C-alpha atoms as a printed R data frame, in Angstrom:
    type eleno elety resid chain resno       x        y       z
1   ATOM     1    CA   MET     A     1 126.439 -108.529 -47.533
2   ATOM     2    CA   THR     A     2 130.032 -108.183 -46.370
3   ATOM     3    CA   TYR     A     3 132.469 -110.959 -45.523
4   ATOM     4    CA   THR     A     4 135.430 -110.762 -43.197
5   ATOM     5    CA   THR     A     5 138.515 -112.824 -43.679
6   ATOM     6    CA   ILE     A     6 139.605 -115.489 -41.224
7   ATOM     7    CA   ASP     A     7 143.178 -114.373 -40.680
8   ATOM     8    CA   HIS     A     8 145.378 -116.280 -38.264
9   ATOM     9    CA   ARG     A     9 147.882 -113.395 -38.143
10  ATOM    10    CA   PRO     A    10 146.136 -110.218 -36.898
11  ATOM    11    CA   GLU     A    11 149.268 -108.147 -37.381
12  ATOM    12    CA   GLU     A    12 148.951 -108.695 -41.135
13  ATOM    13    CA   PRO     A    13 145.506 -107.360 -42.142
14  ATOM    14    CA   PHE     A    14 143.818 -108.882 -45.151
15  ATOM    15    CA   ARG     A    15 144.094 -106.842 -48.356
16  ATOM    16    CA   PRO     A    16 142.029 -108.093 -51.327
17  ATOM    17    CA   ASP     A    17 144.306 -106.276 -53.751
18  ATOM    18    CA   SER     A    18 147.531 -107.779 -52.394
19  ATOM    19    CA   PRO     A    19 149.268 -110.164 -54.812
20  ATOM    20    CA   GLY     A    20 149.435 -113.837 -53.957
21  ATOM    21    CA   TYR     A    21 150.090 -117.189 -55.510
22  ATOM    22    CA   GLU     A    22 146.510 -117.405 -56.768
23  ATOM    23    CA   GLU     A    23 146.952 -114.174 -58.707
24  ATOM    24    CA   ASN     A    24 150.285 -115.293 -60.135
25  ATOM    25    CA   PHE     A    25 149.007 -118.802 -60.884
26  ATOM    26    CA   PRO     A    26 145.252 -118.537 -61.505
27  ATOM    27    CA   TRP     A    27 145.094 -122.139 -62.760
28  ATOM    28    CA   ILE     A    28 145.635 -123.321 -59.155
29  ATOM    29    CA   LYS     A    29 141.966 -122.543 -58.443
30  ATOM    30    CA   TRP     A    30 140.977 -125.232 -60.951
31  ATOM    31    CA   VAL     A    31 143.267 -128.018 -59.694
32  ATOM    32    CA   PRO     A    32 140.413 -129.868 -57.878
33  ATOM    33    CA   LEU     A    33 138.452 -129.944 -61.157
34  ATOM    34    CA   PHE     A    34 141.442 -131.249 -63.123
35  ATOM    35    CA   LEU     A    35 142.051 -134.030 -60.581
36  ATOM    36    CA   GLU     A    36 138.346 -134.870 -60.572
37  ATOM    37    CA   VAL     A    37 138.421 -135.350 -64.358
38  ATOM    38    CA   VAL     A    38 141.524 -137.583 -64.120
39  ATOM    39    CA   LEU     A    39 139.957 -139.726 -61.385
40  ATOM    40    CA   LEU     A    40 136.662 -140.014 -63.281
41  ATOM    41    CA   ALA     A    41 138.542 -141.160 -66.404
42  ATOM    42    CA   ILE     A    42 140.437 -143.779 -64.395
43  ATOM    43    CA   GLY     A    43 137.156 -144.861 -62.849
44  ATOM    44    CA   ILE     A    44 135.469 -145.373 -66.233
45  ATOM    45    CA   PHE     A    45 138.345 -147.469 -67.603
46  ATOM    46    CA   ASN     A    46 138.441 -149.496 -64.390
47  ATOM    47    CA   LEU     A    47 134.671 -150.045 -64.539
48  ATOM    48    CA   LEU     A    48 135.014 -151.206 -68.161
49  ATOM    49    CA   SER     A    49 137.403 -153.887 -66.997
50  ATOM    50    CA   ALA     A    50 135.385 -154.847 -63.921
51  ATOM    51    CA   THR     A    51 132.239 -155.537 -65.988
52  ATOM    52    CA   ALA     A    52 133.878 -156.806 -69.210
53  ATOM    53    CA   VAL     A    53 132.713 -160.433 -68.889
54  ATOM    54    CA   GLU     A    54 129.267 -159.895 -67.383
55  ATOM    55    CA   ASP     A    55 126.481 -159.736 -69.966
56  ATOM    56    CA   LYS     A    56 124.080 -158.238 -67.445
57  ATOM    57    CA   SER     A    57 126.533 -155.457 -66.606
58  ATOM    58    CA   MET     A    58 127.777 -154.522 -70.057
59  ATOM    59    CA   GLY     A    59 125.948 -151.200 -69.909
60  ATOM    60    CA   LEU     A    60 127.128 -150.052 -66.494
61  ATOM    61    CA   TRP     A    61 129.950 -147.906 -67.851
62  ATOM    62    CA   LYS     A    62 127.470 -146.188 -70.173
63  ATOM    63    CA   ASN     A    63 125.178 -145.492 -67.224
64  ATOM    64    CA   GLN     A    64 128.168 -144.094 -65.371
65  ATOM    65    CA   ILE     A    65 128.926 -141.714 -68.242
66  ATOM    66    CA   VAL     A    66 125.300 -140.535 -68.187
67  ATOM    67    CA   SER     A    67 125.658 -139.871 -64.446
68  ATOM    68    CA   ILE     A    68 128.855 -137.929 -65.104
69  ATOM    69    CA   GLY     A    69 127.003 -135.917 -67.750
70  ATOM    70    CA   LEU     A    70 124.336 -135.018 -65.175
71  ATOM    71    CA   GLY     A    71 127.155 -134.113 -62.802
72  ATOM    72    CA   VAL     A    72 128.629 -131.758 -65.405
73  ATOM    73    CA   LEU     A    73 125.267 -130.008 -65.723
74  ATOM    74    CA   ALA     A    74 124.989 -129.768 -61.932
75  ATOM    75    CA   THR     A    75 128.526 -128.354 -61.775
76  ATOM    76    CA   ALA     A    76 127.659 -125.655 -64.306
77  ATOM    77    CA   VAL     A    77 124.567 -124.677 -62.318
78  ATOM    78    CA   ILE     A    78 126.414 -124.599 -58.971
79  ATOM    79    CA   LEU     A    79 129.180 -122.393 -60.374
80  ATOM    80    CA   ILE     A    80 126.733 -119.652 -61.431
81  ATOM    81    CA   PRO     A    81 125.665 -118.113 -58.061
82  ATOM    82    CA   HIS     A    82 127.930 -116.936 -55.269
83  ATOM    83    CA   TYR     A    83 128.552 -119.637 -52.660
84  ATOM    84    CA   SER     A    84 126.784 -117.467 -50.067
85  ATOM    85    CA   THR     A    85 123.562 -118.658 -51.729
86  ATOM    86    CA   PHE     A    86 124.082 -122.001 -49.970
87  ATOM    87    CA   SER     A    87 124.234 -120.147 -46.652
88  ATOM    88    CA   ARG     A    88 120.880 -118.487 -47.298
89  ATOM    89    CA   LEU     A    89 119.275 -121.741 -48.471
90  ATOM    90    CA   ALA     A    90 121.002 -124.075 -45.986
91  ATOM    91    CA   TYR     A    91 117.991 -124.860 -43.823
92  ATOM    92    CA   ALA     A    92 115.706 -125.229 -46.846
93  ATOM    93    CA   ILE     A    93 118.154 -127.656 -48.478
94  ATOM    94    CA   TYR     A    94 118.291 -129.698 -45.267
95  ATOM    95    CA   ALA     A    95 114.490 -129.772 -44.925
96  ATOM    96    CA   GLY     A    96 114.064 -130.735 -48.580
97  ATOM    97    CA   ASN     A    97 116.439 -133.647 -48.228
98  ATOM    98    CA   ILE     A    98 114.654 -134.818 -45.068
99  ATOM    99    CA   GLY     A    99 111.496 -134.792 -47.175
100 ATOM   100    CA   LEU     A   100 113.183 -137.000 -49.774
101 ATOM   101    CA   LEU     A   101 114.206 -139.459 -47.046
102 ATOM   102    CA   LEU     A   102 110.568 -139.603 -45.916
103 ATOM   103    CA   VAL     A   103 109.537 -140.353 -49.497
104 ATOM   104    CA   VAL     A   104 112.073 -143.205 -49.552
105 ATOM   105    CA   LEU     A   105 110.626 -144.689 -46.367
106 ATOM   106    CA   ALA     A   106 107.092 -144.456 -47.754
107 ATOM   107    CA   PHE     A   107 107.493 -145.216 -51.458
108 ATOM   108    CA   GLY     A   108 111.131 -146.172 -51.953
109 ATOM   109    CA   LYS     A   109 112.389 -148.914 -54.228
110 ATOM   110    CA   THR     A   110 113.655 -152.012 -52.408
111 ATOM   111    CA   THR     A   111 116.752 -153.740 -53.789
112 ATOM   112    CA   LEU     A   112 118.614 -156.586 -52.047
113 ATOM   113    CA   GLY     A   113 116.614 -156.007 -48.878
114 ATOM   114    CA   ALA     A   114 117.377 -152.268 -48.653
115 ATOM   115    CA   LYS     A   115 114.946 -149.436 -49.371
116 ATOM   116    CA   ARG     A   116 117.222 -146.564 -50.408
117 ATOM   117    CA   TRP     A   117 116.111 -145.345 -53.838
118 ATOM   118    CA   ILE     A   118 113.396 -143.217 -55.402
119 ATOM   119    CA   SER     A   119 112.590 -144.259 -58.973
120 ATOM   120    CA   PHE     A   120 111.086 -141.925 -61.552
121 ATOM   121    CA   GLY     A   121 111.060 -142.814 -65.225
122 ATOM   122    CA   GLY     A   122 114.209 -144.760 -65.960
123 ATOM   123    CA   LEU     A   123 116.245 -142.985 -63.289
124 ATOM   124    CA   SER     A   124 116.867 -143.745 -59.621
125 ATOM   125    CA   LEU     A   125 117.957 -141.327 -56.903
126 ATOM   126    CA   GLN     A   126 119.491 -142.219 -53.540
127 ATOM   127    CA   PRO     A   127 118.653 -139.280 -51.224
128 ATOM   128    CA   SER     A   128 120.959 -140.564 -48.468
129 ATOM   129    CA   GLU     A   129 123.934 -139.705 -50.707
130 ATOM   130    CA   LEU     A   130 122.727 -136.134 -51.161
131 ATOM   131    CA   MET     A   131 122.071 -135.948 -47.410
132 ATOM   132    CA   LYS     A   132 125.825 -135.902 -46.791
133 ATOM   133    CA   LEU     A   133 126.139 -132.572 -48.595
134 ATOM   134    CA   SER     A   134 122.918 -131.265 -47.035
135 ATOM   135    CA   VAL     A   135 124.209 -131.946 -43.511
136 ATOM   136    CA   VAL     A   136 127.535 -130.239 -44.260
137 ATOM   137    CA   ILE     A   137 125.783 -127.146 -45.648
138 ATOM   138    CA   PHE     A   138 123.453 -127.102 -42.624
139 ATOM   139    CA   LEU     A   139 126.323 -127.396 -40.125
140 ATOM   140    CA   ALA     A   140 128.429 -124.762 -41.905
141 ATOM   141    CA   LYS     A   141 125.474 -122.373 -41.688
142 ATOM   142    CA   TYR     A   142 124.715 -123.245 -38.058
143 ATOM   143    CA   PHE     A   143 128.304 -122.754 -36.860
144 ATOM   144    CA   GLU     A   144 128.881 -119.704 -39.072
145 ATOM   145    CA   ARG     A   145 128.083 -117.158 -36.377
146 ATOM   146    CA   ILE     A   146 128.855 -119.222 -33.281
147 ATOM   147    CA   ASN     A   147 132.143 -118.446 -31.568
148 ATOM   148    CA   VAL     A   148 132.942 -120.220 -28.299
149 ATOM   149    CA   PRO     A   149 136.491 -119.214 -27.175
150 ATOM   150    CA   GLY     A   150 136.889 -122.149 -24.782
151 ATOM   151    CA   GLY     A   151 135.522 -124.691 -27.220
152 ATOM   152    CA   PHE     A   152 132.060 -126.184 -27.686
153 ATOM   153    CA   ARG     A   153 130.361 -127.489 -24.565
154 ATOM   154    CA   LEU     A   154 127.590 -130.069 -24.340
155 ATOM   155    CA   LYS     A   155 124.847 -127.447 -24.325
156 ATOM   156    CA   ASP     A   156 126.320 -125.885 -27.481
157 ATOM   157    CA   LEU     A   157 126.192 -129.233 -29.293
158 ATOM   158    CA   ALA     A   158 122.700 -130.365 -28.281
159 ATOM   159    CA   LEU     A   159 120.819 -128.745 -31.171
160 ATOM   160    CA   PRO     A   160 123.227 -129.523 -34.050
161 ATOM   161    CA   THR     A   161 123.596 -133.096 -32.788
162 ATOM   162    CA   LEU     A   162 119.827 -133.512 -32.874
163 ATOM   163    CA   PHE     A   163 119.669 -132.276 -36.473
164 ATOM   164    CA   VAL     A   164 122.435 -134.713 -37.424
165 ATOM   165    CA   LEU     A   165 120.838 -137.682 -35.667
166 ATOM   166    CA   ILE     A   166 117.476 -137.188 -37.405
167 ATOM   167    CA   PRO     A   167 118.754 -138.110 -40.906
168 ATOM   168    CA   VAL     A   168 121.148 -140.686 -39.426
169 ATOM   169    CA   ALA     A   169 118.217 -142.511 -37.821
170 ATOM   170    CA   MET     A   170 116.204 -142.354 -41.036
171 ATOM   171    CA   ILE     A   171 119.124 -143.732 -43.040
172 ATOM   172    CA   LEU     A   172 119.756 -146.543 -40.555
173 ATOM   173    CA   VAL     A   173 116.154 -147.678 -41.026
174 ATOM   174    CA   GLN     A   174 116.731 -148.199 -44.779
175 ATOM   175    CA   PRO     A   175 119.212 -149.803 -43.702
176 ATOM   176    CA   ASP     A   176 122.434 -148.046 -44.775
177 ATOM   177    CA   LEU     A   177 125.023 -148.270 -42.021
178 ATOM   178    CA   GLY     A   178 127.867 -146.976 -44.195
179 ATOM   179    CA   THR     A   179 126.201 -143.669 -45.109
180 ATOM   180    CA   ALA     A   180 124.963 -143.094 -41.555
181 ATOM   181    CA   MET     A   181 128.492 -143.684 -40.265
182 ATOM   182    CA   ILE     A   182 129.973 -141.258 -42.823
183 ATOM   183    CA   ILE     A   183 127.591 -138.482 -41.704
184 ATOM   184    CA   CYS     A   184 128.549 -139.020 -38.055
185 ATOM   185    CA   LEU     A   185 132.280 -139.004 -38.878
186 ATOM   186    CA   VAL     A   186 131.935 -135.822 -40.934
187 ATOM   187    CA   TYR     A   187 130.064 -134.151 -38.068
188 ATOM   188    CA   GLY     A   188 132.813 -135.153 -35.644
189 ATOM   189    CA   SER     A   189 135.478 -133.895 -38.052
190 ATOM   190    CA   MET     A   190 133.799 -130.502 -38.387
191 ATOM   191    CA   LEU     A   191 133.564 -130.181 -34.607
192 ATOM   192    CA   LEU     A   192 137.226 -131.051 -34.093
193 ATOM   193    CA   PHE     A   193 138.203 -128.671 -36.897
194 ATOM   194    CA   GLN     A   194 136.738 -125.853 -34.832
195 ATOM   195    CA   LYS     A   195 137.264 -126.658 -31.165
196 ATOM   196    CA   ILE     A   196 135.649 -128.799 -28.480
197 ATOM   197    CA   ASN     A   197 136.066 -128.156 -24.780
198 ATOM   198    CA   PRO     A   198 138.434 -130.889 -23.449
199 ATOM   199    CA   ARG     A   199 135.989 -131.838 -20.702
200 ATOM   200    CA   THR     A   200 133.191 -132.146 -23.257
201 ATOM   201    CA   LEU     A   201 135.389 -134.299 -25.478
202 ATOM   202    CA   LEU     A   202 136.145 -136.615 -22.545
203 ATOM   203    CA   ILE     A   203 132.441 -136.915 -21.690
204 ATOM   204    CA   LEU     A   204 131.544 -137.698 -25.307
205 ATOM   205    CA   ALA     A   205 134.282 -140.332 -25.531
206 ATOM   206    CA   THR     A   206 133.057 -141.950 -22.311
207 ATOM   207    CA   VAL     A   207 129.442 -141.983 -23.507
208 ATOM   208    CA   ALA     A   208 130.519 -143.482 -26.823
209 ATOM   209    CA   GLY     A   209 132.430 -146.203 -25.015
210 ATOM   210    CA   PHE     A   210 129.382 -147.190 -22.955
211 ATOM   211    CA   ALA     A   211 127.011 -146.845 -25.916
212 ATOM   212    CA   ALA     A   212 129.027 -149.059 -28.283
213 ATOM   213    CA   PRO     A   213 128.017 -152.433 -26.760
214 ATOM   214    CA   ILE     A   214 124.403 -151.276 -26.426
215 ATOM   215    CA   ILE     A   215 124.283 -150.278 -30.091
216 ATOM   216    CA   TYR     A   216 125.915 -153.585 -31.030
217 ATOM   217    CA   ASN     A   217 123.373 -155.652 -29.116
218 ATOM   218    CA   THR     A   218 120.216 -153.703 -29.918
219 ATOM   219    CA   GLY     A   219 120.883 -151.464 -32.916
220 ATOM   220    CA   LEU     A   220 122.619 -153.751 -35.407
221 ATOM   221    CA   LYS     A   221 120.965 -156.390 -37.529
222 ATOM   222    CA   PRO     A   222 122.329 -159.967 -37.349
223 ATOM   223    CA   TYR     A   223 124.178 -159.697 -40.674
224 ATOM   224    CA   GLN     A   224 125.837 -156.442 -39.533
225 ATOM   225    CA   LYS     A   225 127.022 -158.114 -36.320
226 ATOM   226    CA   GLN     A   226 128.385 -161.012 -38.349
227 ATOM   227    CA   ARG     A   227 130.347 -158.586 -40.515
228 ATOM   228    CA   LEU     A   228 132.130 -157.282 -37.427
229 ATOM   229    CA   VAL     A   229 132.919 -160.825 -36.306
230 ATOM   230    CA   SER     A   230 134.214 -161.677 -39.775
231 ATOM   231    CA   PHE     A   231 136.375 -158.559 -39.774
232 ATOM   232    CA   ILE     A   232 138.182 -159.836 -36.694
233 ATOM   233    CA   ASP     A   233 138.389 -163.396 -38.044
234 ATOM   234    CA   PRO     A   234 137.311 -163.778 -41.709
235 ATOM   235    CA   MET     A   235 138.088 -167.506 -41.607
236 ATOM   236    CA   SER     A   236 135.401 -168.023 -38.956
237 ATOM   237    CA   ASP     A   237 132.887 -168.101 -41.825
238 ATOM   238    CA   PRO     A   238 134.919 -168.284 -45.080
239 ATOM   239    CA   LYS     A   239 131.947 -169.221 -47.263
240 ATOM   240    CA   GLY     A   240 129.506 -166.826 -45.624
241 ATOM   241    CA   SER     A   241 130.086 -163.440 -44.010
242 ATOM   242    CA   GLY     A   242 133.867 -163.681 -44.380
243 ATOM   243    CA   TYR     A   243 133.762 -164.518 -48.096
244 ATOM   244    CA   ASN     A   244 133.768 -160.927 -49.401
245 ATOM   245    CA   SER     A   245 136.702 -159.881 -47.247
246 ATOM   246    CA   ILE     A   246 138.761 -162.980 -48.104
247 ATOM   247    CA   GLN     A   247 138.211 -162.636 -51.861
248 ATOM   248    CA   SER     A   248 138.990 -158.926 -51.740
249 ATOM   249    CA   MET     A   249 142.281 -159.488 -49.899
250 ATOM   250    CA   ILE     A   250 143.201 -162.210 -52.407
251 ATOM   251    CA   ALA     A   251 142.546 -159.788 -55.272
252 ATOM   252    CA   VAL     A   252 144.587 -156.987 -53.685
253 ATOM   253    CA   GLY     A   253 147.484 -159.287 -52.802
254 ATOM   254    CA   SER     A   254 147.578 -161.053 -56.166
255 ATOM   255    CA   GLY     A   255 148.355 -157.768 -57.916
256 ATOM   256    CA   GLN     A   256 151.796 -157.754 -56.263
257 ATOM   257    CA   LEU     A   257 154.084 -154.922 -57.449
258 ATOM   258    CA   SER     A   258 152.972 -154.138 -61.001
259 ATOM   259    CA   GLY     A   259 149.651 -155.993 -61.326
260 ATOM   260    CA   LYS     A   260 148.334 -158.593 -63.742
261 ATOM   261    CA   GLY     A   261 147.512 -156.072 -66.448
262 ATOM   262    CA   TYR     A   262 144.409 -154.292 -67.677
263 ATOM   263    CA   ARG     A   263 141.422 -156.657 -68.014
264 ATOM   264    CA   LYS     A   264 143.528 -159.576 -66.812
265 ATOM   265    CA   GLY     A   265 142.319 -159.735 -63.241
266 ATOM   266    CA   THR     A   266 141.019 -163.206 -62.449
267 ATOM   267    CA   GLN     A   267 139.192 -162.488 -59.178
268 ATOM   268    CA   SER     A   268 136.726 -160.116 -60.825
269 ATOM   269    CA   HIS     A   269 136.529 -161.676 -64.289
270 ATOM   270    CA   LEU     A   270 135.858 -165.132 -62.878
271 ATOM   271    CA   ASN     A   271 133.285 -163.655 -60.469
272 ATOM   272    CA   PHE     A   272 135.074 -164.644 -57.265
273 ATOM   273    CA   LEU     A   273 135.019 -161.016 -56.138
274 ATOM   274    CA   PRO     A   274 131.488 -159.851 -55.221
275 ATOM   275    CA   GLU     A   275 130.179 -156.355 -55.919
276 ATOM   276    CA   HIS     A   276 133.358 -155.614 -57.864
277 ATOM   277    CA   HIS     A   277 131.780 -152.666 -59.680
278 ATOM   278    CA   THR     A   278 130.703 -150.847 -56.482
279 ATOM   279    CA   ASP     A   279 132.123 -151.469 -53.005
280 ATOM   280    CA   PHE     A   280 135.106 -153.515 -54.186
281 ATOM   281    CA   ILE     A   281 136.107 -151.529 -57.271
282 ATOM   282    CA   PHE     A   282 139.468 -150.764 -55.633
283 ATOM   283    CA   SER     A   283 140.143 -154.512 -55.423
284 ATOM   284    CA   VAL     A   284 139.771 -154.717 -59.208
285 ATOM   285    CA   PHE     A   285 142.176 -151.824 -59.664
286 ATOM   286    CA   SER     A   286 144.684 -153.323 -57.205
287 ATOM   287    CA   GLU     A   287 144.693 -156.702 -58.920
288 ATOM   288    CA   GLU     A   288 145.275 -155.247 -62.384
289 ATOM   289    CA   TRP     A   289 147.701 -152.425 -61.547
290 ATOM   290    CA   GLY     A   290 149.413 -153.735 -58.421
291 ATOM   291    CA   PHE     A   291 151.060 -151.823 -55.611
292 ATOM   292    CA   ALA     A   292 152.570 -149.261 -58.000
293 ATOM   293    CA   GLY     A   293 149.179 -148.400 -59.468
294 ATOM   294    CA   CYS     A   294 147.594 -148.145 -56.014
295 ATOM   295    CA   VAL     A   295 150.294 -145.727 -54.872
296 ATOM   296    CA   GLY     A   296 149.678 -143.617 -57.963
297 ATOM   297    CA   LEU     A   297 145.927 -143.555 -57.311
298 ATOM   298    CA   LEU     A   298 146.476 -142.693 -53.665
299 ATOM   299    CA   VAL     A   299 148.792 -139.819 -54.667
300 ATOM   300    CA   LEU     A   300 146.030 -138.411 -56.887
301 ATOM   301    CA   TYR     A   301 143.595 -138.553 -53.978
302 ATOM   302    CA   VAL     A   302 146.121 -136.878 -51.665
303 ATOM   303    CA   PHE     A   303 146.674 -134.064 -54.174
304 ATOM   304    CA   PHE     A   304 142.913 -133.692 -54.562
305 ATOM   305    CA   LEU     A   305 142.360 -133.407 -50.803
306 ATOM   306    CA   SER     A   306 145.348 -131.068 -50.426
307 ATOM   307    CA   SER     A   307 144.111 -128.733 -53.158
308 ATOM   308    CA   GLY     A   308 140.706 -128.662 -51.484
309 ATOM   309    CA   MET     A   309 142.242 -127.922 -48.091
310 ATOM   310    CA   SER     A   310 144.089 -125.013 -49.686
311 ATOM   311    CA   VAL     A   311 140.713 -123.643 -50.762
312 ATOM   312    CA   ALA     A   312 139.343 -124.065 -47.233
313 ATOM   313    CA   TYR     A   313 142.373 -122.361 -45.656
314 ATOM   314    CA   GLN     A   314 142.268 -119.445 -48.096
315 ATOM   315    CA   SER     A   315 138.498 -119.013 -47.741
316 ATOM   316    CA   ASN     A   316 137.195 -115.519 -47.193
317 ATOM   317    CA   ASP     A   317 134.709 -116.256 -44.396
318 ATOM   318    CA   LYS     A   318 133.851 -118.867 -41.803
319 ATOM   319    CA   PHE     A   319 130.920 -120.374 -43.692
320 ATOM   320    CA   ALA     A   320 133.047 -121.027 -46.787
321 ATOM   321    CA   MET     A   321 135.857 -122.506 -44.705
322 ATOM   322    CA   LEU     A   322 133.543 -124.887 -42.839
323 ATOM   323    CA   LEU     A   323 131.681 -125.785 -46.037
324 ATOM   324    CA   ALA     A   324 134.866 -126.651 -47.936
325 ATOM   325    CA   PHE     A   325 136.302 -128.587 -44.996
326 ATOM   326    CA   GLY     A   326 133.081 -130.527 -44.460
327 ATOM   327    CA   ILE     A   327 132.917 -131.562 -48.112
328 ATOM   328    CA   LEU     A   328 136.555 -132.656 -48.014
329 ATOM   329    CA   SER     A   329 135.765 -134.675 -44.889
330 ATOM   330    CA   ILE     A   330 133.179 -136.601 -46.888
331 ATOM   331    CA   PHE     A   331 135.794 -137.469 -49.515
332 ATOM   332    CA   PHE     A   332 138.442 -138.330 -46.912
333 ATOM   333    CA   TRP     A   333 136.272 -140.735 -44.951
334 ATOM   334    CA   HIS     A   334 135.017 -142.423 -48.119
335 ATOM   335    CA   ILE     A   335 138.567 -142.990 -49.368
336 ATOM   336    CA   PHE     A   336 139.884 -144.086 -45.975
337 ATOM   337    CA   ILE     A   337 137.041 -146.497 -45.186
338 ATOM   338    CA   ASN     A   338 136.734 -148.014 -48.672
339 ATOM   339    CA   MET     A   339 140.453 -148.713 -49.048
340 ATOM   340    CA   GLY     A   340 140.692 -150.029 -45.494
341 ATOM   341    CA   MET     A   341 137.622 -152.187 -46.078
342 ATOM   342    CA   VAL     A   342 138.875 -153.898 -49.239
343 ATOM   343    CA   MET     A   343 142.286 -154.564 -47.666
344 ATOM   344    CA   GLY     A   344 140.751 -156.204 -44.599
345 ATOM   345    CA   MET     A   345 141.799 -153.407 -42.253
346 ATOM   346    CA   LEU     A   346 138.228 -152.226 -41.557
347 ATOM   347    CA   PRO     A   347 134.823 -153.966 -41.426
348 ATOM   348    CA   ILE     A   348 132.788 -154.124 -44.629
349 ATOM   349    CA   VAL     A   349 130.135 -151.416 -44.399
350 ATOM   350    CA   GLY     A   350 129.323 -150.638 -48.036
351 ATOM   351    CA   VAL     A   351 131.074 -147.307 -48.640
352 ATOM   352    CA   PRO     A   352 131.869 -146.466 -52.301
353 ATOM   353    CA   LEU     A   353 135.207 -145.097 -53.510
354 ATOM   354    CA   PRO     A   354 134.779 -141.514 -54.818
355 ATOM   355    CA   PHE     A   355 134.853 -141.155 -58.634
356 ATOM   356    CA   MET     A   356 135.609 -144.882 -59.020
357 ATOM   357    CA   SER     A   357 132.668 -146.924 -57.741
358 ATOM   358    CA   TYR     A   358 129.585 -147.377 -59.894
359 ATOM   359    CA   GLY     A   359 126.581 -145.410 -58.716
360 ATOM   360    CA   GLY     A   360 124.745 -142.441 -60.189
361 ATOM   361    CA   SER     A   361 123.806 -140.744 -56.913
362 ATOM   362    CA   ALA     A   362 127.322 -141.157 -55.507
363 ATOM   363    CA   ILE     A   363 128.916 -139.683 -58.651
364 ATOM   364    CA   LEU     A   364 126.435 -136.802 -58.732
365 ATOM   365    CA   THR     A   365 127.027 -136.010 -55.049
366 ATOM   366    CA   ALA     A   366 130.816 -136.106 -55.461
367 ATOM   367    CA   MET     A   367 130.740 -133.811 -58.497
368 ATOM   368    CA   CYS     A   368 128.406 -131.376 -56.725
369 ATOM   369    CA   GLY     A   369 130.827 -131.321 -53.799
370 ATOM   370    CA   VAL     A   370 133.745 -130.465 -56.085
371 ATOM   371    CA   ALA     A   371 131.640 -127.786 -57.786
372 ATOM   372    CA   ILE     A   372 130.963 -126.097 -54.433
373 ATOM   373    CA   ILE     A   373 134.690 -126.114 -53.638
374 ATOM   374    CA   LEU     A   374 135.413 -124.555 -57.054
375 ATOM   375    CA   ASN     A   375 132.758 -121.915 -56.404
376 ATOM   376    CA   ILE     A   376 134.431 -120.999 -53.108
377 ATOM   377    CA   ALA     A   377 137.877 -120.884 -54.739
378 ATOM   378    CA   ASN     A   378 136.830 -118.650 -57.610
379 ATOM   379    CA   LYS     A   379 134.302 -116.299 -56.004
380 ATOM   380    CA   LYS     A   380 135.715 -115.504 -52.605
381 ATOM   381    CA   TYR     A   381 136.273 -111.834 -53.526
382 ATOM   382    CA   MET     A   382 132.832 -111.369 -55.099
383 ATOM   383    CA   PHE     A   383 130.299 -109.852 -52.736
């Protein structure tokens, strides 16, 4: 199997033996892994603080470490084969994950009114998290050999859109609006990263505009509609649907410049802040470390995304480029939506913060995503 480089300058043909910054600085290929480790360490210490006064949650940080251990094993396995293996298995991976979603619908564990998990032994798996990676791998494979000079038209997008909407519909039934929304945003990002015909883009935007009120009236549950209303005006229901947003903004604002100090956050420790170990983990961090700490955390995320984009840009073939970009899109939208959500800038939709929020399936998925990026970075010249 032979790969051709995606070179944006035809007058300078690709030469595998030509020296470059990766050859002079081989450690650059491992920057995403280093940043992942730093973010995971920050996440563990932050989770320790978030659950310090809750007897029922004292073991969450230990569970998180177990999940990280499973992620390390998954990383080791993913780094063994060449990344082209994912291209050959793309459709099988997608079909397998669809099967897991069917198992959830039939036999899934229900928690807080949502059926999202498969339990076996003492472990639980959330297939919708893994579906994000499965969709990216599927789309990278599908678009690998498609080249439309004028941009994708509606007929070119019919089939991939169908295969994206199938898991989205299954995830919405659980219900899990946040994950379904992430998959749709990642799909849109991957399309824009390639090219969409301007007329097609205008048609899609028009359809979306007309579909939005229909989806709001018929597709959303009452509590989801109330979340949107509370986003616009949290004080319309301060003790109900607006409570989470109000308490989160209080926590973020009370951190001020330098924060209240580690394990000294009152919003989380006095249980004013709900779900402070999952969706609102960034609120805990903001309260204890303040604006300065948040800037530092954001810089780490920016470096992480930038190092991943470097891998995508330097990729040796179209599949690898689309795969790396799609995975980075998952991380970007999670970071953007979670931070915007806890600061009151976006509606609350239940999207975890990568490497920080508690959740075994989310941690495992994130670490698998980083492992794939590392595989691409380190094996792009191996055929």
